[in-house]
mmCIF file of C-alpha atoms in Angstrom:
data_model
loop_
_atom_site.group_PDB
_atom_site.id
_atom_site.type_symbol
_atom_site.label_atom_id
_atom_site.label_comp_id
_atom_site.label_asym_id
_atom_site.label_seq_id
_atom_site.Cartn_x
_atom_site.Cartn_y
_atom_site.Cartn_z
ATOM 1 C CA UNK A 1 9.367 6.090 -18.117
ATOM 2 C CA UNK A 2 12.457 7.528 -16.596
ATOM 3 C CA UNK A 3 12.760 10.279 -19.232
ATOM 4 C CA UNK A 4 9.584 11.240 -19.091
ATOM 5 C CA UNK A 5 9.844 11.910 -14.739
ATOM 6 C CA UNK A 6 13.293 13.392 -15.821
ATOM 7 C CA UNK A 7 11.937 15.764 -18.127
ATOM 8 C CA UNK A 8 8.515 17.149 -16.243
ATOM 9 C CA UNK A 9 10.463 17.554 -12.180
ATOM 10 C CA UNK A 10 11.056 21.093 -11.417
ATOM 11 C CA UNK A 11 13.171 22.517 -8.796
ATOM 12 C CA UNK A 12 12.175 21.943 -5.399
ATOM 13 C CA UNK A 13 12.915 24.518 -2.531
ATOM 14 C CA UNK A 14 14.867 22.214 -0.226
ATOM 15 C CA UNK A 15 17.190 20.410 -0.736
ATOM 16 C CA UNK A 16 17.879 16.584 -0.025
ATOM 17 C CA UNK A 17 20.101 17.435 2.989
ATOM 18 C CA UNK A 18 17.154 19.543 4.395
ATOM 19 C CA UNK A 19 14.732 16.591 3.927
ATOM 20 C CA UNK A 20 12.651 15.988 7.241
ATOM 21 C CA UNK A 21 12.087 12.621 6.196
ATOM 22 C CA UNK A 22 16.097 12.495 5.849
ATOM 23 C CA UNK A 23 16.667 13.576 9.386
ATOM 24 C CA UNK A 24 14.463 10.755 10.390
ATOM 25 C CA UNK A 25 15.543 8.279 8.302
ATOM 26 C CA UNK A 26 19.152 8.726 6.667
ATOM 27 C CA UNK A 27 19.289 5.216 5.489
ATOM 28 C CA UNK A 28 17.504 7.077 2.580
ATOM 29 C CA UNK A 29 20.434 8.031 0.981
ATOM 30 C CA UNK A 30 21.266 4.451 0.025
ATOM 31 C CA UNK A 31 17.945 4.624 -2.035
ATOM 32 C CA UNK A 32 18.979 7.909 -3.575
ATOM 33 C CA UNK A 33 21.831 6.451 -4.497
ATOM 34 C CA UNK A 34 20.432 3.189 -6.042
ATOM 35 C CA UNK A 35 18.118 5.781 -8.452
ATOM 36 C CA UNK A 36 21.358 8.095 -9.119
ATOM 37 C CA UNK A 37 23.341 4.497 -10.086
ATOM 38 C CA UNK A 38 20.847 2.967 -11.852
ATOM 39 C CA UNK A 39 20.163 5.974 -14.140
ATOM 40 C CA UNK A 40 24.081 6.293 -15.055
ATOM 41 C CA UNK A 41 23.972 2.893 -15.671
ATOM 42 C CA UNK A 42 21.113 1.010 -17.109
ATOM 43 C CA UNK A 43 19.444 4.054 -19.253
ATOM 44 C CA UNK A 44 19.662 5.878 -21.861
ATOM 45 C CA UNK A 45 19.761 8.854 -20.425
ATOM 46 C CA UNK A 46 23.368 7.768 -18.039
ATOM 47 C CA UNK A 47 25.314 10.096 -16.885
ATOM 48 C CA UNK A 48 23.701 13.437 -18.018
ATOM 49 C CA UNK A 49 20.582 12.207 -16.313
ATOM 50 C CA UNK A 50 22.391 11.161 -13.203
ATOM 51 C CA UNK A 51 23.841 14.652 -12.864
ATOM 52 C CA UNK A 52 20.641 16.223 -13.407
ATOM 53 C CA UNK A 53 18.901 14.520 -11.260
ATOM 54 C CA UNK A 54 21.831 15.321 -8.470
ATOM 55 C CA UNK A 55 21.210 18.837 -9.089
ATOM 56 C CA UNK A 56 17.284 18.627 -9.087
ATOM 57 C CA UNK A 57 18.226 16.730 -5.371
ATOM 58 C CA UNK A 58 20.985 19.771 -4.645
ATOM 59 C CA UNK A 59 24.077 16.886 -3.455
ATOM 60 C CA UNK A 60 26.602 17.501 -6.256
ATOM 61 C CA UNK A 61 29.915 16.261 -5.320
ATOM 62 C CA UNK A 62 28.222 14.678 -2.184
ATOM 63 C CA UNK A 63 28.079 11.149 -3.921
ATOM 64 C CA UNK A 64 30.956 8.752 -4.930
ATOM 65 C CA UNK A 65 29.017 6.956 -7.842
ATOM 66 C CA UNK A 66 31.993 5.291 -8.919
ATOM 67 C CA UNK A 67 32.907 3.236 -5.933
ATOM 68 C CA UNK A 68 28.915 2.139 -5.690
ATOM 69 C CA UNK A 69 28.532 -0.985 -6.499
ATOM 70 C CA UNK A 70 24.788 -1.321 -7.377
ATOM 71 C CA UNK A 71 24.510 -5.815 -7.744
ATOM 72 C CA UNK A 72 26.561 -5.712 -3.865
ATOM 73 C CA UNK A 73 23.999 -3.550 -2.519
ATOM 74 C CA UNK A 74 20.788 -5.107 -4.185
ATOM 75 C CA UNK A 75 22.474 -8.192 -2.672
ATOM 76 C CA UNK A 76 22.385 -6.744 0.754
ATOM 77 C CA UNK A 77 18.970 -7.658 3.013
ATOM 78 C CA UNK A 78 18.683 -4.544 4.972
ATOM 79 C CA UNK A 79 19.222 -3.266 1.586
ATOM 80 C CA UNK A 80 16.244 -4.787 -0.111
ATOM 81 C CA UNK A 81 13.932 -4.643 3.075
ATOM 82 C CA UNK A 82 14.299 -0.591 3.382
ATOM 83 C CA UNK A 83 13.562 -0.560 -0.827
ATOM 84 C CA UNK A 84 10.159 -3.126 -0.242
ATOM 85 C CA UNK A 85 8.716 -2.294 2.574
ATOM 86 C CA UNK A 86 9.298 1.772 1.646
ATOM 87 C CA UNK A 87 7.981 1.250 -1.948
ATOM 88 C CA UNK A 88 10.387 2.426 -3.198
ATOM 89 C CA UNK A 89 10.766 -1.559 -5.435
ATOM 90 C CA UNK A 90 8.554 -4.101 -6.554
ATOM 91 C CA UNK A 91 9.129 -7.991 -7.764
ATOM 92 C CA UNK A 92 12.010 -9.740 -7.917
ATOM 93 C CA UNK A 93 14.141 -9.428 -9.141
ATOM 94 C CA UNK A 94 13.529 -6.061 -7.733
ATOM 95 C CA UNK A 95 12.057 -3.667 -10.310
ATOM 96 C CA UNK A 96 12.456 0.592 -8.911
ATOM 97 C CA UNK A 97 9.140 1.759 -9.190
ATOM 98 C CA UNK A 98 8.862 5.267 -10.011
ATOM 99 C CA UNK A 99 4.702 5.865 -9.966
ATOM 100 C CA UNK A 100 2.518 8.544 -7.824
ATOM 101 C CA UNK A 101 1.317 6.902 -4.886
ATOM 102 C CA UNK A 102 -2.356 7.197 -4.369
ATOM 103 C CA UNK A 103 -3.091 9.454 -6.513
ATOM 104 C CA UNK A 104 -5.999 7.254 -7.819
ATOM 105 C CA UNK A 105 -8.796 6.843 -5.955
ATOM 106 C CA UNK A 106 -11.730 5.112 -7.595
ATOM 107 C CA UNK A 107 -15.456 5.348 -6.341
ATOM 108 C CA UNK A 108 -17.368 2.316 -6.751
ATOM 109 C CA UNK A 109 -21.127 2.454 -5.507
ATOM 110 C CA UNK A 110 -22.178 -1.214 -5.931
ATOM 111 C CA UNK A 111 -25.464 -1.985 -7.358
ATOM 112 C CA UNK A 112 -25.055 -6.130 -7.056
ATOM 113 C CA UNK A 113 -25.116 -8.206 -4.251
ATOM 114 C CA UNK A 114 -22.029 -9.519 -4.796
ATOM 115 C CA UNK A 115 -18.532 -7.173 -4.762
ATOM 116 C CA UNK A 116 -15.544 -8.995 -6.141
ATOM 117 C CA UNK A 117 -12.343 -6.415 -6.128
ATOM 118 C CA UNK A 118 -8.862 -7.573 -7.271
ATOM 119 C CA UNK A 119 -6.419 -5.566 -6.088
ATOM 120 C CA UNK A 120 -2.768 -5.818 -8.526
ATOM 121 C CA UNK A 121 -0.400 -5.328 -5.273
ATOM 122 C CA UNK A 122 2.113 -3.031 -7.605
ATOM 123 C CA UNK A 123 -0.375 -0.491 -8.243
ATOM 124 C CA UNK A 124 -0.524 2.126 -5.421
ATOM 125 C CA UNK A 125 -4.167 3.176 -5.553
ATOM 126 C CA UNK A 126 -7.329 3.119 -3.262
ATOM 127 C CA UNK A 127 -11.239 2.434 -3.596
ATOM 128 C CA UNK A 128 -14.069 3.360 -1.836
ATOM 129 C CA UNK A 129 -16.753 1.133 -2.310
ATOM 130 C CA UNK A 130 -20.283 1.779 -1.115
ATOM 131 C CA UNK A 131 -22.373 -1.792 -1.194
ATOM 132 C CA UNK A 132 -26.348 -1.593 -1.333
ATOM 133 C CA UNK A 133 -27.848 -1.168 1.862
ATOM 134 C CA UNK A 134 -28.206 -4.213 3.713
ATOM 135 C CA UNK A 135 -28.581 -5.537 7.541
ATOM 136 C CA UNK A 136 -25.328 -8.026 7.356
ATOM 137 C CA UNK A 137 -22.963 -9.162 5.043
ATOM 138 C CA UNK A 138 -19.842 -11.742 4.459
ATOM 139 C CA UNK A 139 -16.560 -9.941 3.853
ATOM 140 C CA UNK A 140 -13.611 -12.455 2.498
ATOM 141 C CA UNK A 141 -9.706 -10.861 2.023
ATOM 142 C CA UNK A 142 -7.064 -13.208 0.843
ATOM 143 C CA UNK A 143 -4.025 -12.472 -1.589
ATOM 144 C CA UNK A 144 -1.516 -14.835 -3.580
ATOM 145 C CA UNK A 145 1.835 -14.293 -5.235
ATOM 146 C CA UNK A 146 2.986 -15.431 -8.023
ATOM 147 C CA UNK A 147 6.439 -17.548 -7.446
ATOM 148 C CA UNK A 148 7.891 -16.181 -11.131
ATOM 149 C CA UNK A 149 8.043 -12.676 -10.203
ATOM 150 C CA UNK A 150 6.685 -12.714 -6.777
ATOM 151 C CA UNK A 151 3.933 -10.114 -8.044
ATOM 152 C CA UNK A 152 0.822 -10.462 -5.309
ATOM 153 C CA UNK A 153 -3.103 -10.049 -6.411
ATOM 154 C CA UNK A 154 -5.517 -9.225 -2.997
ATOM 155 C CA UNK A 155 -9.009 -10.277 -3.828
ATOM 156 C CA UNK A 156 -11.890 -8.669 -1.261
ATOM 157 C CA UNK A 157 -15.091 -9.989 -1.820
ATOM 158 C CA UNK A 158 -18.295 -9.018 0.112
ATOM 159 C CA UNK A 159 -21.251 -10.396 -0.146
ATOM 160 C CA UNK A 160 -24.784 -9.038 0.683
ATOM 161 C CA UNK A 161 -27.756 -11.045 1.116
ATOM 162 C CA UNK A 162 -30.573 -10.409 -1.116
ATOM 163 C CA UNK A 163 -33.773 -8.690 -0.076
ATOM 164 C CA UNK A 164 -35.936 -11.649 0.528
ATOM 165 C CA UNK A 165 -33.116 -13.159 2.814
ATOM 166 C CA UNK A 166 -33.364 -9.962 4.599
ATOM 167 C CA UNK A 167 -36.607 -7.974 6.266
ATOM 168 C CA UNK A 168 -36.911 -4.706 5.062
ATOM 169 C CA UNK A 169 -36.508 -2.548 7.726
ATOM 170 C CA UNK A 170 -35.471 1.492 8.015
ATOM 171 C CA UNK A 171 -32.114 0.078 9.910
ATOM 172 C CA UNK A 172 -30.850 -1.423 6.411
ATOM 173 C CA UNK A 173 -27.558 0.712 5.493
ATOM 174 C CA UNK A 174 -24.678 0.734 2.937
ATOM 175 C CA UNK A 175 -21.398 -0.134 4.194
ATOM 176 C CA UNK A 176 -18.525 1.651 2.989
ATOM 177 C CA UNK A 177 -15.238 0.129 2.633
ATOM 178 C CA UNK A 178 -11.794 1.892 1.723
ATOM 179 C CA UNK A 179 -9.346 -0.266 0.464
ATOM 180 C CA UNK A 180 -5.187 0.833 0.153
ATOM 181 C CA UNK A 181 -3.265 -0.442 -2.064
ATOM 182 C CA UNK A 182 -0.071 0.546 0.683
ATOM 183 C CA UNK A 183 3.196 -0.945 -1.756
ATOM 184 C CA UNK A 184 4.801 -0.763 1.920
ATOM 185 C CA UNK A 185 3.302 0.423 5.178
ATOM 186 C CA UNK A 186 6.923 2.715 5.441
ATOM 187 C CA UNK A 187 6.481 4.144 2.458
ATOM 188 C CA UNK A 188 6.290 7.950 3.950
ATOM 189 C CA UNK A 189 3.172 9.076 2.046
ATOM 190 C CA UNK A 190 1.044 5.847 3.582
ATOM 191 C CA UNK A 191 0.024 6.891 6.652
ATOM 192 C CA UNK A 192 -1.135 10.893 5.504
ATOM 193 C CA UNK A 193 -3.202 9.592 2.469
ATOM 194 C CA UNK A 194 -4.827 6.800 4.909
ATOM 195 C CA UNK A 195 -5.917 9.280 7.519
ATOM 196 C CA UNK A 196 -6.662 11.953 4.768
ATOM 197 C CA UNK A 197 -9.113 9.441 2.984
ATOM 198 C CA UNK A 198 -10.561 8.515 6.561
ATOM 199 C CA UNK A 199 -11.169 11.777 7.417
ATOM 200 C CA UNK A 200 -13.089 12.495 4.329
ATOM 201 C CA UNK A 201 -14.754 9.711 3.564
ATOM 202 C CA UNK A 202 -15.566 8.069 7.014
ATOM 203 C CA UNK A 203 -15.239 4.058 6.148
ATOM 204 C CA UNK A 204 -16.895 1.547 8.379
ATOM 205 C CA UNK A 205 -14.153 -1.118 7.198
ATOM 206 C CA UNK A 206 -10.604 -0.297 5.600
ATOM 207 C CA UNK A 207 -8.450 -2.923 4.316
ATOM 208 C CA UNK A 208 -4.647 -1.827 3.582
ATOM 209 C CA UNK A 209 -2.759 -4.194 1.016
ATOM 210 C CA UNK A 210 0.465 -5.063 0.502
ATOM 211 C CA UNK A 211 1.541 -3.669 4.036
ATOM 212 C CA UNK A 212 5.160 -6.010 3.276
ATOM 213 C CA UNK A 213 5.942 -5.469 6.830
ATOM 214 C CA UNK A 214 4.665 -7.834 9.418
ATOM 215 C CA UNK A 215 5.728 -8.804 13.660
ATOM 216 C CA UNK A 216 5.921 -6.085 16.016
ATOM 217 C CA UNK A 217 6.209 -3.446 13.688
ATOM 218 C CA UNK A 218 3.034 -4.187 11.746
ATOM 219 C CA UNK A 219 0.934 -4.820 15.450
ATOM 220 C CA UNK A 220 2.427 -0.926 16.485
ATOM 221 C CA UNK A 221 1.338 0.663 13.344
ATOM 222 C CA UNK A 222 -1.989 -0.669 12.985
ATOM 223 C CA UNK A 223 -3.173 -0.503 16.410
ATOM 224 C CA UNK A 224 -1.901 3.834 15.373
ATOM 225 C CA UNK A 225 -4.474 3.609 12.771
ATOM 226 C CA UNK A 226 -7.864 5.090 14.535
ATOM 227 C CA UNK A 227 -9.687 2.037 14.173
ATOM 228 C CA UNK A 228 -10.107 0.001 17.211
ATOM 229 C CA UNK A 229 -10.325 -3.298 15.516
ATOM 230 C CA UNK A 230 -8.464 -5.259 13.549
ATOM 231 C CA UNK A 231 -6.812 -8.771 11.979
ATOM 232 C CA UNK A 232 -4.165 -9.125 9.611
ATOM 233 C CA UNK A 233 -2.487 -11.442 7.028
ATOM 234 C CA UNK A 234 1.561 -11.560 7.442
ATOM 235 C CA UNK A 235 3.007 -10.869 4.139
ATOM 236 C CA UNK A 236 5.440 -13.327 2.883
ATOM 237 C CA UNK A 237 9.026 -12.161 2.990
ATOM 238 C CA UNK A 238 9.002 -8.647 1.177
ATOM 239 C CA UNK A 239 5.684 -9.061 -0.554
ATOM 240 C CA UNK A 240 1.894 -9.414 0.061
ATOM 241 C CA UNK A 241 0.548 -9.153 3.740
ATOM 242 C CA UNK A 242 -3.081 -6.855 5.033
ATOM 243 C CA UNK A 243 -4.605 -5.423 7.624
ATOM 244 C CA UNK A 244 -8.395 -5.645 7.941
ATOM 245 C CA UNK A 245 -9.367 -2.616 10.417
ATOM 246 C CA UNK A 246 -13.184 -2.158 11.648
ATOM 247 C CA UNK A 247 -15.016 0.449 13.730
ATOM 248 C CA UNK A 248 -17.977 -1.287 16.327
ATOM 249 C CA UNK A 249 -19.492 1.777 16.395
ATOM 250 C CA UNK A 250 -21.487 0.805 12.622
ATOM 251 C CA UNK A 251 -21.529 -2.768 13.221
ATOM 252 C CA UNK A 252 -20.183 -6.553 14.685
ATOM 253 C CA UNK A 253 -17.754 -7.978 12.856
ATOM 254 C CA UNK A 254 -17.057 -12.010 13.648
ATOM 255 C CA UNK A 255 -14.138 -13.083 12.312
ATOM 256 C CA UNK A 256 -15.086 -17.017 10.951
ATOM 257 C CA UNK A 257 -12.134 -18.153 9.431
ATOM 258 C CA UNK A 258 -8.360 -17.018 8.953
ATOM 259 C CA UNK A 259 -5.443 -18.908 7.341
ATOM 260 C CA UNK A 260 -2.138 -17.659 6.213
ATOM 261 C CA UNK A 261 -3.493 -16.334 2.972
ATOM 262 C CA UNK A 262 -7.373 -15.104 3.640
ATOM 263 C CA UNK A 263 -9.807 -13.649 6.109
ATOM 264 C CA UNK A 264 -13.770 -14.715 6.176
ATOM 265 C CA UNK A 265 -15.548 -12.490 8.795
ATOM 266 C CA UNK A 266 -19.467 -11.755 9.106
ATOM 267 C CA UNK A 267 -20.789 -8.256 9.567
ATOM 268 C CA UNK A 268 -23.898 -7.427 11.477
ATOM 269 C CA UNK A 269 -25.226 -3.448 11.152
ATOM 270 C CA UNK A 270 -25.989 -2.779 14.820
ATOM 271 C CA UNK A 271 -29.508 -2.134 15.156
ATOM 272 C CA UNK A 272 -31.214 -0.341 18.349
#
């Protein structure tokens, strides 16, 4: 995998030390370094793919590899929070994780009643799904992790009553949902492709996975998100966590039952 992203990057026109996101955050560099370190170290490709890469990134003799010690700083928490909760690492022990972020964005117009997503929380892709129209419907969110890897599967499920349950009326209406596979609510290209996919695809519900960040910092960035509504599931540690973020504008949402892991809430399209 890494010689293949080592053989297509071209040259960019600015440099690392140029890097807006740098300027913001220079704790960065300790990630850069980590990649540099663990491509002259662990693969094939060592040292003549370390210095490639620190040309491709333009800091040549900026870097003392030698006196990095990459098992100390894996060890280190503020370490291992920055490379979770930026995406930049998944499972433990920590895998780098090299993949396009939401650059897959499946469609899904549901035809069934019943729309059961599972949602691998390594993958960084979206959905928008479309349901059938309906008057109301019962929306369930809940994730797990697995304690051998600490990989985490989201599940949504909605439900939609079927027709007979429901009087046909010219109010009935789809509801569409996007879902986020985040990998890390700080991972820099989050919060564009969330508002770029709201903005062209206008979702009545969103539901970001794997946000990894929860407290303060989760409240302050999802009450930035343009929706006015919202509940959440704390991740645990480094891994897992959501945010389930609704407009009233389309229709009520009643939250009916939250635990640690899952979310059951009952929608109701507003009708005049």
């Amino acid at each position: 995998m890494l010689n293949g992203f080592i053989n297509q990057i071209s040259y960019p026109s600015t440099r690392l030390a140029s890097s807006n996101e740098l300027r913001q955050d220079p704790s960065l560099v300790t990630i850069v370094k980590i990649i540099l370190k663990f491509l002259e170290d662990y693969t094939p490709l060592g040292k003549d793919g370390s210095l490639l890469l620190k040309l491709w990134l333009g800091v040549m003799g900026n870097f003392d590899m030698d006196s990095f010690n990459l098992p100390t700083i894996l060890n280190d928490n503020f370490v291992l929070e920055q490379l979770y909760t930026e995406g930049a690492t998944d499972y433990w022990p920590p895998r780098l994780s090299l993949q396009d972020c939401y650059k897959e964005i499946i469609d899904l117009d549901a035809t069934e009643r019943v729309i059961d997503m599972d949602i691998v929380g390594e993958h960084r892709l979206g959905f928008i799904i479309t349901s059938p129209p309906t008057l109301a419907a019962t929306l369930y969110t809940s994730f797990n992790l697995d304690l051998d890897d600490h990989s985490a599967l989201h599940n949504l499920k909605l439900i939609v009553p079927t027709t007979p349950q429901q009087e046909q009326s010219q109010n009935m209406q789809p509801i569409k949902i996007l879902i986020l596979n985040a990998g890390g609510i700080r991972n820099p290209a989050f919060t564009p492709s969330f508002t770029h996919l709201c903005n062209h695809h206008n979702p009545h519900v969103a539901l970001v996975t794997e946000t990894r960040v929860g407290g303060v910092e989760s409240r302050t960035h999802r009450m930035s998100m343009n929706f006015p509504y919202s509940s959440y599931l704390q991740p645990v540690g480094y891994f897992g966590g959501q945010w389930l973020l609704w407009n009233s504008n389309f229709f009520t949402c009643q939250l009916i039952c939250r635990t640690d892991r899952s979310l059951v809430a009952k929608l109701r399209i507003n009708t005049p």
